[in-house]
Structures are given as C-alpha cells and as structure tokens.
Amino acid sequence: MVRPAALVVVLTCASALAQQPRIDSVSPAQGPIAGGTVITIKGANLGGTTVKLGTAPIAPLSQRDDEIRLQMPRHDNGYAVIAARNPSGSAYGEFLYVPPQLDELPPGWITTVAGIGTFARDYGPAVSATLRPAGLAYDRNGNLYIAESGYDKVSRVRPGGTIERVTGVNGIVPGDGLPAVEAGVLFPLAVAVDPAGNVYIPDHRYSIRKVDAQTGIISTIAGDGTESFSGDGGPAINAKIGLPTHIAADADDVFFVDFSANRIRRIHFAGGTMSTFAGNGIAGFGGDGGPATAGSFNVGDSDQGHLALDPAGNLYLADSINFRIRRIDRKSGIITTFYVLPPAGSNAPDAVNNVRSLAFDAAGNAYYGGSGRIVKLDSAGHFVKSWGNGTYALPVEGASALTSGLGHVTGLAIDGNGDIAFSDDAIARVRRIDIANDTLHTIAGIGPATVGENGPPAAALLQPNDVAFDPQGRLLIAETLRLRRLEADGNLVTIGGSGSFIGTFAPAPMKNVVIAPTSIEVDRDGNIDMADLSVVDRIDAAGTLRWIVGHDATCALTGDGGPAAQATLCQAWDATRDRDGNLLIADTNNNRIRRVDAKTSIITTIAGNGGPVNGYEGYSHGRSCGDGGKAIDACLNTPYGIELDDLGNLYISEGGTIRKVDAGSGTIGTFARGFTSKMLFSRGYLYAKFGPIVRFDRAGVQTTIAGRPGVAATNDMPIEDGGPALAANIPPAGQADGFAIDAEGNLFFTASNRVRAVRYGAVLAPAGATIAAAANGATINVTVRDGSGFPAPSVRVDFTAPPSGATCTLSGAFAITDANGVASVSCRPNCVAGSYSVTARPLNASSAATVSLTNSGNSLCKPRAVRK
C-alpha cells in the first residue's frame, strides 16, 4: 500500500489585525499513529499563542513568533487539527496520522486500511471542507450556522470564510455541561439562533440542546432521551418529547417540530415551560381559521417540515405533503394557509417538489426552497420572484441563479445584505445567491468531491457501508453515493456513483449513476450486486449498472408473483445469492425476506409476514415472533442483514437478534441475540458484529475476533489500531456495517467511518488448539482441533521444510483447514538421500506437529514417513 503524499496544509488568512496568528506550513505533514514525530510549524505572530491539538492543549518544545515545534503524541489515524490562538484570532494547520500497514502486523493485530474517521476538514477555509448540510441560521454578527445531519454536528462559518465546529466529536455522547465542541448531537436537521447568540439544536436523542453564547457550554433544555409525549404546562426540562426535527427561536421562545407527536411544541423562556403551539397529533390537513392546536398538518417524513419566524414573531411551517406554507399567529394562536404551492410536477415559477426550507428577511419577505428552486414571497404572501430552473446541477461559480439548477434546497438563511444562503444537499455545499446580480457562489463545501477522494486511503474521508473483494483481490467499498476500489498501486479510487444526487439513471455506466449502496456482493465473474435502498443494482463486468429489482426508488410493497424488475421494495439493506444464483433480499422496512428466481426473475416472499410497521418509510416498531414455525409466517423486526451458510440455512439479522431458517424444514428460530449488522459466512463460520466482531461455529458457539469482550465501546474512545484486535475499541454496529475476507484470511470490516482489518483474523487458531500430523505418501495431512477437541475449520497452518540437504518442495507454505479441521500439502522430495522433518504450526497457536520423512535417493525420489 502506498503511503499518503505530503499534505497541503490548511491556511487561515490573516485579518487586518497584525497580531492574528498565521500558519504557513507544518513539516513533516504526517507521521505514525504511535506518535513521537517532531514537527515544525512556520508562520507569523505565533509567539505567546495557546496551542491545541484538537481540543486538548499541547506544550510546545519551543515557541517563537515565526515558529513552533511540537512532539506529536499518540493519536488515532486521520487528521489532527493544530490550532494557535490569541485574543486577536486563530490559525489552523493539519497533521495526518498514518496507521501501520496490514502486512506489517503480527497475526491477530488490527489496523485501519482506509478512512480518516469523522474529519471533514472541520477547520480552515470553508470552501475546502466536506459537508452534509441541512438547516441554516445566521446570528447578528454574520456567523452562519450549518446543521450537518449526515455528520452529526453543527458547524459555523465565520464572516471571513473560516469554518469551525460548534458541536463536537460525534453524535453518541451528549456531553451536557461540557464545551459544545467536546460534546455531540445526533442527526441535527436544523439549527436556530436567538438574538443573544445562543444556539438551539434538535437532537435525535429526543431532546433539544442549547449552546450558551457566552460560555460555549452545551446543555439539554427539553426532553429526557425517551421518545414520548408529556409535560405540557410544566417545566420543559421535565417534558418528554418525540423526534425533534426542525426548529426556530427568538428572544422569548424556542419552537420545534415534534415529529413523533405530529405537533409543534414551544419552550417558553420566561417560565421555562413546555406547551403545544400547533397540531392535534393527527397527520392531515385541517383547522385553518381556528386554534392551531386543533389543526392538522402533514410534513411527510422526518426530513421535511421546516419552521421559520417572521420579524413580527409569527411562526411559519412548511406543510410539505399538503403543498402549503402555514402561518400561526403568535398572539392569537390562529392557523391559516399563507401560501398554496403548485402541485408536484408543475413547471410554474413558484413550484418546488417537497418544500424543505423556509426563511424570512428583515423586511418580512418569505423565502422557501425545495427541489431545484428558491421562491420569494412578499409579507402578504404574494409571489415576487424565483431562482433556479427546477433541476439539480453541478456548481459553476458566478453562474446565473435565475437559470441554473439549484439542487436540493434543504436549508435557507438570509444574511444582513439580503443575500440568500442555501444548503444544496444534491452536491453537499452551502451556496449563496448574490441578490445584486443574481449569481451563484460557494460559501462552504467541495461537493460533489470529498476530502481525499482518488488518492491514498489513509487520507480519505469515508462513510463505508459494506465491503467485498473482486476476483482480482481488490477491495471494493460501498458507501452512500460512491463505490470505491483499492487499486494495486495502493490508491483508493471512485469507480461508481457520481458522488451526488446528480447523474444518469440506470441502465448506464456505473460511474455516471446516482447510487446509495448499503450492501455489495461480487461473483466469480466480477458481476456486482448492490442493495441500493429501494432497488437492487447489478453491475456487469463491463461496468454497466442496471436495476434488477425495483422500477423506481419508491418505498412500497408490490410485485410478489411477478417480474422482479416491476416490484417495489422499501429500503432494502442487504442482498445475497444462494448456490443456484437465486437472489435473496432483506426488504428491511417491509419486514420481509424476498427471493428472485435466477431462471424466471419472479419475486416472492420467503420469510416474514410483514409485521407491524408505521411511518412514511415503514420504520418498524414491531417485534419478532414465530420461532418454531414456518419462516413465511413469522414476524421479522426490520431485517438489516441476511446470509446463507454452505448447507443453505438462512440467517437474518433483525432487531438485535439473529434468526435462523432451516434449509430443510423452513422453520425459523433464534440463533443469537444482540446483533444488528450484516453477516458473512466463510469456511464454516458465521461472522457478525454488535461492537466486537464475533464468529459462530455451526453449533452457535461464539468466539470474539476483534474488540474487547464484555466492554461496550463508544465513539469517543480511541480505536487502538496497531495492537491486538482483542484490545481494540469497536463501537456498536451500524445496520449497514459489513465484512469481507481476502485470500490470505485477513478479516476486513466497516466501523467508525473506516475500513479496518485484522491480520489473518479469519484463519487464527482457536484458544487451546491442538494439531496432529501424518504423511500419506507425498501428502502431509494435519488435523487441528479446538480446546474442546472439536475439529477447527478455517485455520491457517504454516508448513516448514529444511532449506537445504535432504528436504522436499512443499506445494504451498500454508493451507487452510476444511470443515473437518483438516489441511493438506504435498511434499515433493529433492532426491537428496536422508531424513528430515516438516513442521506444521497453526497460525497463532502455541503447539506444532512434525512429520519425519526420509528420501531414498533412488530415481523415484519418493519420501517415506518414518515417524510422527
């Protein structure tokens, strides 16, 4: 694997203040994760600055005005941000920590082979960052706040163009009472700022968070982390809320959409109380002219339903499914329709499909956005103007906002000059419409590109779902919007997907197609199957992608008994093929396993009766049931992973449980508990992940391969690369996490926004393994057994013969045991007479066995076994 090339350091331009620090270079720009690298930072105004590595202070070895020297400590792989700060400002640089290469490690040790974690160039020029932007908000100082739901964080762009994190390391650890940059929020779809500069964030942990403008400390102001509806009339901090999605705030109140409750709720600062401001709890349309609390609205899915306040404090809702913008009078509480949008598919200048964003300017004009267009209304609700042609388009700096495609507008904010900032989710940028001349410009983001794309894997930003090897032994990585491949030269390249929501639809060359693969499987001919949310793709060896199951991306359940190409799925997360080439699909949000016949292409359901589901995308609040009965009659609770063993038994990972469907009887039962991930069957073992990576033998006996047994790792822990896999921290499994095993038996898996690997992880001898060896003519056979005396399949056995003298040429340096625990090599004598020994040692085992052989020296040169 090729090491990453030298990194171009992020520079922060000096402001008009001469005292502001400036970083010009960091040298060397990379070093090992073990630490110890001494780096030199060159720049200006560095003397007396406070130096931090990430959020932690670091003491310089030396420091003067033009130079700082640091010794880098141990750190997880990826970029570490170096910050030099004084009262006049900050400067940022980067240092890349490189993990050890897999082939440098002992058996059973772990490393990262691709990915830099969550780093997306979070500090430095905003136009160099990778974003996943959603809601936007400006404060009175011109700072732009960006809710990045895809990266579980909130970012801020300073007026000078520098981007910084507001909230921190990941979405798992809330961190109440800590500086917000050290805490986490989960999937924030929106952000709001009050006049004092306090920041409010809807957290998918069923809570509302606040970042204090003066202290930077984060706290929870509503919701206890339990999805429920209660507490109206009492303290907001004691109330229970559902899934909070969109938010608005002023000096008096915070308003948010409680998606689970079909309501808009209010946190009133004066009394600290919670109340319902709009919605009767029933999705629909009604109530105009009456109390908002008796009315109905329907935002569709949890991504939709934006909120905004006008200058007078009245609240507006993007009532997406009803194609309306609704207004709730702040004083009277009366709900009305402010504006009716044209129906979906209209070419009218005010048409957007699924209105996704709202904002107001200081004069009270309203703005809304959706797919490919932003529309301006006056304060009375009359159409004024629109920008965009209703399509998605790649960015062109300075292009006309009137005629260009604007992408998927998921956030809007109006700055002090009246310019429009918007999140373009289609290309992952925040862009600006200069109102003076109606031109488009980038505020933040490099989309559809991403940090480190098409280069060294140790410098690449990934969000990997599944992994597989192609027939040439190259690692394929399926991630949202991309299919990547690790080439023989060590570089990671994008071979499929446009990297955005802009592209050609199938059938087409895979590099031009919009994809969101959650699973990947490759056959011996190089054809690739990918579960791609609500369709299944097949990429042939020539690189053409076709939809083989599903005719569009609609979430639905149709088509059983008919052609698979005409059927519909609902967010299928996994697909695999049986020995006869039949395609099996985990139709996740339909709670079924479906089968496509290899000969007829007819689709049927083979497991799952559908179970209880609810919500726009069929998300399950169901249960597992039916153990001991036929799989077709059982309840499946959101099946994310499926796998077949060599006997044809089907394993289903669903709702924290692995179920097993017997190939002979078709009955279903519970195989293991605690797992929600993909699975892999290889050489007699089933691999799964719940945090630690485990494998099961045929009897269901579980062995941990990686991760600390009994320790619940979290995303804020060091991942501990470069050491024993059993001492590494592996956070809980995501539903898309997958596995792959290469020809050497190295085990690869996705976790922590990385692809990690355990050296020989799939072929290590079990604890207490024993070995017996015997020769049968020119063949040496060994049997490996585990500590209980049972045959141990999938164990690498290394064979060693003398380098000279009487010896033999082995057919291989190693062999892998079969299902009976047997591995074999042939031994061709070299015709030098004499006795010698061949040693067989299971990988990572303490025991070995030898076979003594004698070369007769005659013309036949046959070895003769004399002793075991």
JSON list of N, CA and C in Angstrom, two decimals, residues 548-574:
[
{"chain": "A", "resi": 548, "resn": "ILE", "atom": "N", "xyz": [-32.14, -4.49, -11.22]},
{"chain": "A", "resi": 548, "resn": "ILE", "atom": "CA", "xyz": [-32.68, -5.83, -11.47]},
{"chain": "A", "resi": 548, "resn": "ILE", "atom": "C", "xyz": [-33.87, -6.12, -10.57]},
{"chain": "A", "resi": 549, "resn": "VAL", "atom": "N", "xyz": [-34.01, -5.37, -9.50]},
{"chain": "A", "resi": 549, "resn": "VAL", "atom": "CA", "xyz": [-35.20, -5.47, -8.66]},
{"chain": "A", "resi": 549, "resn": "VAL", "atom": "C", "xyz": [-35.67, -4.05, -8.36]},
{"chain": "A", "resi": 550, "resn": "GLY", "atom": "N", "xyz": [-36.93, -3.80, -8.59]},
{"chain": "A", "resi": 550, "resn": "GLY", "atom": "CA", "xyz": [-37.47, -2.46, -8.36]},
{"chain": "A", "resi": 550, "resn": "GLY", "atom": "C", "xyz": [-37.44, -1.63, -9.62]},
{"chain": "A", "resi": 551, "resn": "HIS", "atom": "N", "xyz": [-38.48, -0.83, -9.81]},
{"chain": "A", "resi": 551, "resn": "HIS", "atom": "CA", "xyz": [-38.54, 0.00, -11.02]},
{"chain": "A", "resi": 551, "resn": "HIS", "atom": "C", "xyz": [-38.38, 1.48, -10.70]},
{"chain": "A", "resi": 552, "resn": "ASP", "atom": "N", "xyz": [-38.37, 1.84, -9.41]},
{"chain": "A", "resi": 552, "resn": "ASP", "atom": "CA", "xyz": [-38.01, 3.19, -9.01]},
{"chain": "A", "resi": 552, "resn": "ASP", "atom": "C", "xyz": [-37.65, 3.13, -7.53]},
{"chain": "A", "resi": 553, "resn": "ALA", "atom": "N", "xyz": [-37.34, 4.27, -6.96]},
{"chain": "A", "resi": 553, "resn": "ALA", "atom": "CA", "xyz": [-36.87, 4.29, -5.58]},
{"chain": "A", "resi": 553, "resn": "ALA", "atom": "C", "xyz": [-38.01, 4.46, -4.58]},
{"chain": "A", "resi": 554, "resn": "THR", "atom": "N", "xyz": [-39.24, 4.25, -5.02]},
{"chain": "A", "resi": 554, "resn": "THR", "atom": "CA", "xyz": [-40.39, 4.42, -4.13]},
{"chain": "A", "resi": 554, "resn": "THR", "atom": "C", "xyz": [-40.40, 3.34, -3.06]},
{"chain": "A", "resi": 555, "resn": "CYS", "atom": "N", "xyz": [-40.66, 3.73, -1.83]},
{"chain": "A", "resi": 555, "resn": "CYS", "atom": "CA", "xyz": [-40.81, 2.79, -0.73]},
{"chain": "A", "resi": 555, "resn": "CYS", "atom": "C", "xyz": [-42.21, 2.20, -0.77]},
{"chain": "A", "resi": 556, "resn": "ALA", "atom": "N", "xyz": [-42.32, 0.93, -1.13]},
{"chain": "A", "resi": 556, "resn": "ALA", "atom": "CA", "xyz": [-43.63, 0.29, -1.22]},
{"chain": "A", "resi": 556, "resn": "ALA", "atom": "C", "xyz": [-43.44, -1.22, -1.21]},
{"chain": "A", "resi": 557, "resn": "LEU", "atom": "N", "xyz": [-44.54, -1.95, -1.19]},
{"chain": "A", "resi": 557, "resn": "LEU", "atom": "CA", "xyz": [-44.52, -3.41, -1.23]},
{"chain": "A", "resi": 557, "resn": "LEU", "atom": "C", "xyz": [-45.48, -3.87, -2.31]},
{"chain": "A", "resi": 558, "resn": "THR", "atom": "N", "xyz": [-44.93, -4.19, -3.47]},
{"chain": "A", "resi": 558, "resn": "THR", "atom": "CA", "xyz": [-45.73, -4.73, -4.56]},
{"chain": "A", "resi": 558, "resn": "THR", "atom": "C", "xyz": [-44.90, -5.73, -5.32]},
{"chain": "A", "resi": 559, "resn": "GLY", "atom": "N", "xyz": [-45.58, -6.53, -6.16]},
{"chain": "A", "resi": 559, "resn": "GLY", "atom": "CA", "xyz": [-44.89, -7.31, -7.17]},
{"chain": "A", "resi": 559, "resn": "GLY", "atom": "C", "xyz": [-44.72, -8.78, -6.91]},
{"chain": "A", "resi": 560, "resn": "ASP", "atom": "N", "xyz": [-45.03, -9.30, -5.69]},
{"chain": "A", "resi": 560, "resn": "ASP", "atom": "CA", "xyz": [-44.84, -10.73, -5.46]},
{"chain": "A", "resi": 560, "resn": "ASP", "atom": "C", "xyz": [-45.61, -11.54, -6.49]},
{"chain": "A", "resi": 561, "resn": "GLY", "atom": "N", "xyz": [-44.93, -12.54, -7.05]},
{"chain": "A", "resi": 561, "resn": "GLY", "atom": "CA", "xyz": [-45.53, -13.37, -8.08]},
{"chain": "A", "resi": 561, "resn": "GLY", "atom": "C", "xyz": [-45.31, -12.87, -9.48]},
{"chain": "A", "resi": 562, "resn": "GLY", "atom": "N", "xyz": [-44.66, -11.72, -9.61]},
{"chain": "A", "resi": 562, "resn": "GLY", "atom": "CA", "xyz": [-44.41, -11.15, -10.92]},
{"chain": "A", "resi": 562, "resn": "GLY", "atom": "C", "xyz": [-42.94, -10.85, -11.15]},
{"chain": "A", "resi": 563, "resn": "PRO", "atom": "N", "xyz": [-42.61, -10.18, -12.25]},
{"chain": "A", "resi": 563, "resn": "PRO", "atom": "CA", "xyz": [-41.21, -9.88, -12.56]},
{"chain": "A", "resi": 563, "resn": "PRO", "atom": "C", "xyz": [-40.59, -8.97, -11.50]},
{"chain": "A", "resi": 564, "resn": "ALA", "atom": "N", "xyz": [-39.39, -9.31, -11.07]},
{"chain": "A", "resi": 564, "resn": "ALA", "atom": "CA", "xyz": [-38.72, -8.53, -10.02]},
{"chain": "A", "resi": 564, "resn": "ALA", "atom": "C", "xyz": [-38.49, -7.10, -10.45]},
{"chain": "A", "resi": 565, "resn": "ALA", "atom": "N", "xyz": [-38.26, -6.90, -11.73]},
{"chain": "A", "resi": 565, "resn": "ALA", "atom": "CA", "xyz": [-38.00, -5.54, -12.21]},
{"chain": "A", "resi": 565, "resn": "ALA", "atom": "C", "xyz": [-39.20, -4.63, -12.07]},
{"chain": "A", "resi": 566, "resn": "GLN", "atom": "N", "xyz": [-40.39, -5.21, -11.90]},
{"chain": "A", "resi": 566, "resn": "GLN", "atom": "CA", "xyz": [-41.61, -4.41, -11.74]},
{"chain": "A", "resi": 566, "resn": "GLN", "atom": "C", "xyz": [-42.07, -4.32, -10.29]},
{"chain": "A", "resi": 567, "resn": "ALA", "atom": "N", "xyz": [-41.34, -4.96, -9.40]},
{"chain": "A", "resi": 567, "resn": "ALA", "atom": "CA", "xyz": [-41.71, -4.96, -7.99]},
{"chain": "A", "resi": 567, "resn": "ALA", "atom": "C", "xyz": [-41.21, -3.70, -7.30]},
{"chain": "A", "resi": 568, "resn": "THR", "atom": "N", "xyz": [-41.66, -3.49, -6.08]},
{"chain": "A", "resi": 568, "resn": "THR", "atom": "CA", "xyz": [-41.14, -2.40, -5.26]},
{"chain": "A", "resi": 568, "resn": "THR", "atom": "C", "xyz": [-40.64, -2.96, -3.93]},
{"chain": "A", "resi": 569, "resn": "LEU", "atom": "N", "xyz": [-39.65, -2.29, -3.39]},
{"chain": "A", "resi": 569, "resn": "LEU", "atom": "CA", "xyz": [-39.06, -2.61, -2.10]},
{"chain": "A", "resi": 569, "resn": "LEU", "atom": "C", "xyz": [-39.17, -1.38, -1.20]},
{"chain": "A", "resi": 570, "resn": "CYS", "atom": "N", "xyz": [-38.84, -1.54, 0.07]},
{"chain": "A", "resi": 570, "resn": "CYS", "atom": "CA", "xyz": [-38.81, -0.40, 0.97]},
{"chain": "A", "resi": 570, "resn": "CYS", "atom": "C", "xyz": [-37.51, -0.41, 1.76]},
{"chain": "A", "resi": 571, "resn": "GLN", "atom": "N", "xyz": [-36.55, 0.32, 1.24]},
{"chain": "A", "resi": 571, "resn": "GLN", "atom": "CA", "xyz": [-35.24, 0.48, 1.87]},
{"chain": "A", "resi": 571, "resn": "GLN", "atom": "C", "xyz": [-34.61, -0.88, 2.21]},
{"chain": "A", "resi": 572, "resn": "ALA", "atom": "N", "xyz": [-34.36, -1.66, 1.18]},
{"chain": "A", "resi": 572, "resn": "ALA", "atom": "CA", "xyz": [-33.68, -2.94, 1.36]},
{"chain": "A", "resi": 572, "resn": "ALA", "atom": "C", "xyz": [-32.21, -2.69, 1.69]},
{"chain": "A", "resi": 573, "resn": "TRP", "atom": "N", "xyz": [-31.72, -3.31, 2.76]},
{"chain": "A", "resi": 573, "resn": "TRP", "atom": "CA", "xyz": [-30.37, -3.04, 3.24]},
{"chain": "A", "resi": 573, "resn": "TRP", "atom": "C", "xyz": [-29.36, -4.13, 2.89]},
{"chain": "A", "resi": 574, "resn": "ASP", "atom": "N", "xyz": [-29.80, -5.27, 2.38]},
{"chain": "A", "resi": 574, "resn": "ASP", "atom": "CA", "xyz": [-28.83, -6.33, 2.11]},
{"chain": "A", "resi": 574, "resn": "ASP", "atom": "C", "xyz": [-29.39, -7.24, 1.03]}
]
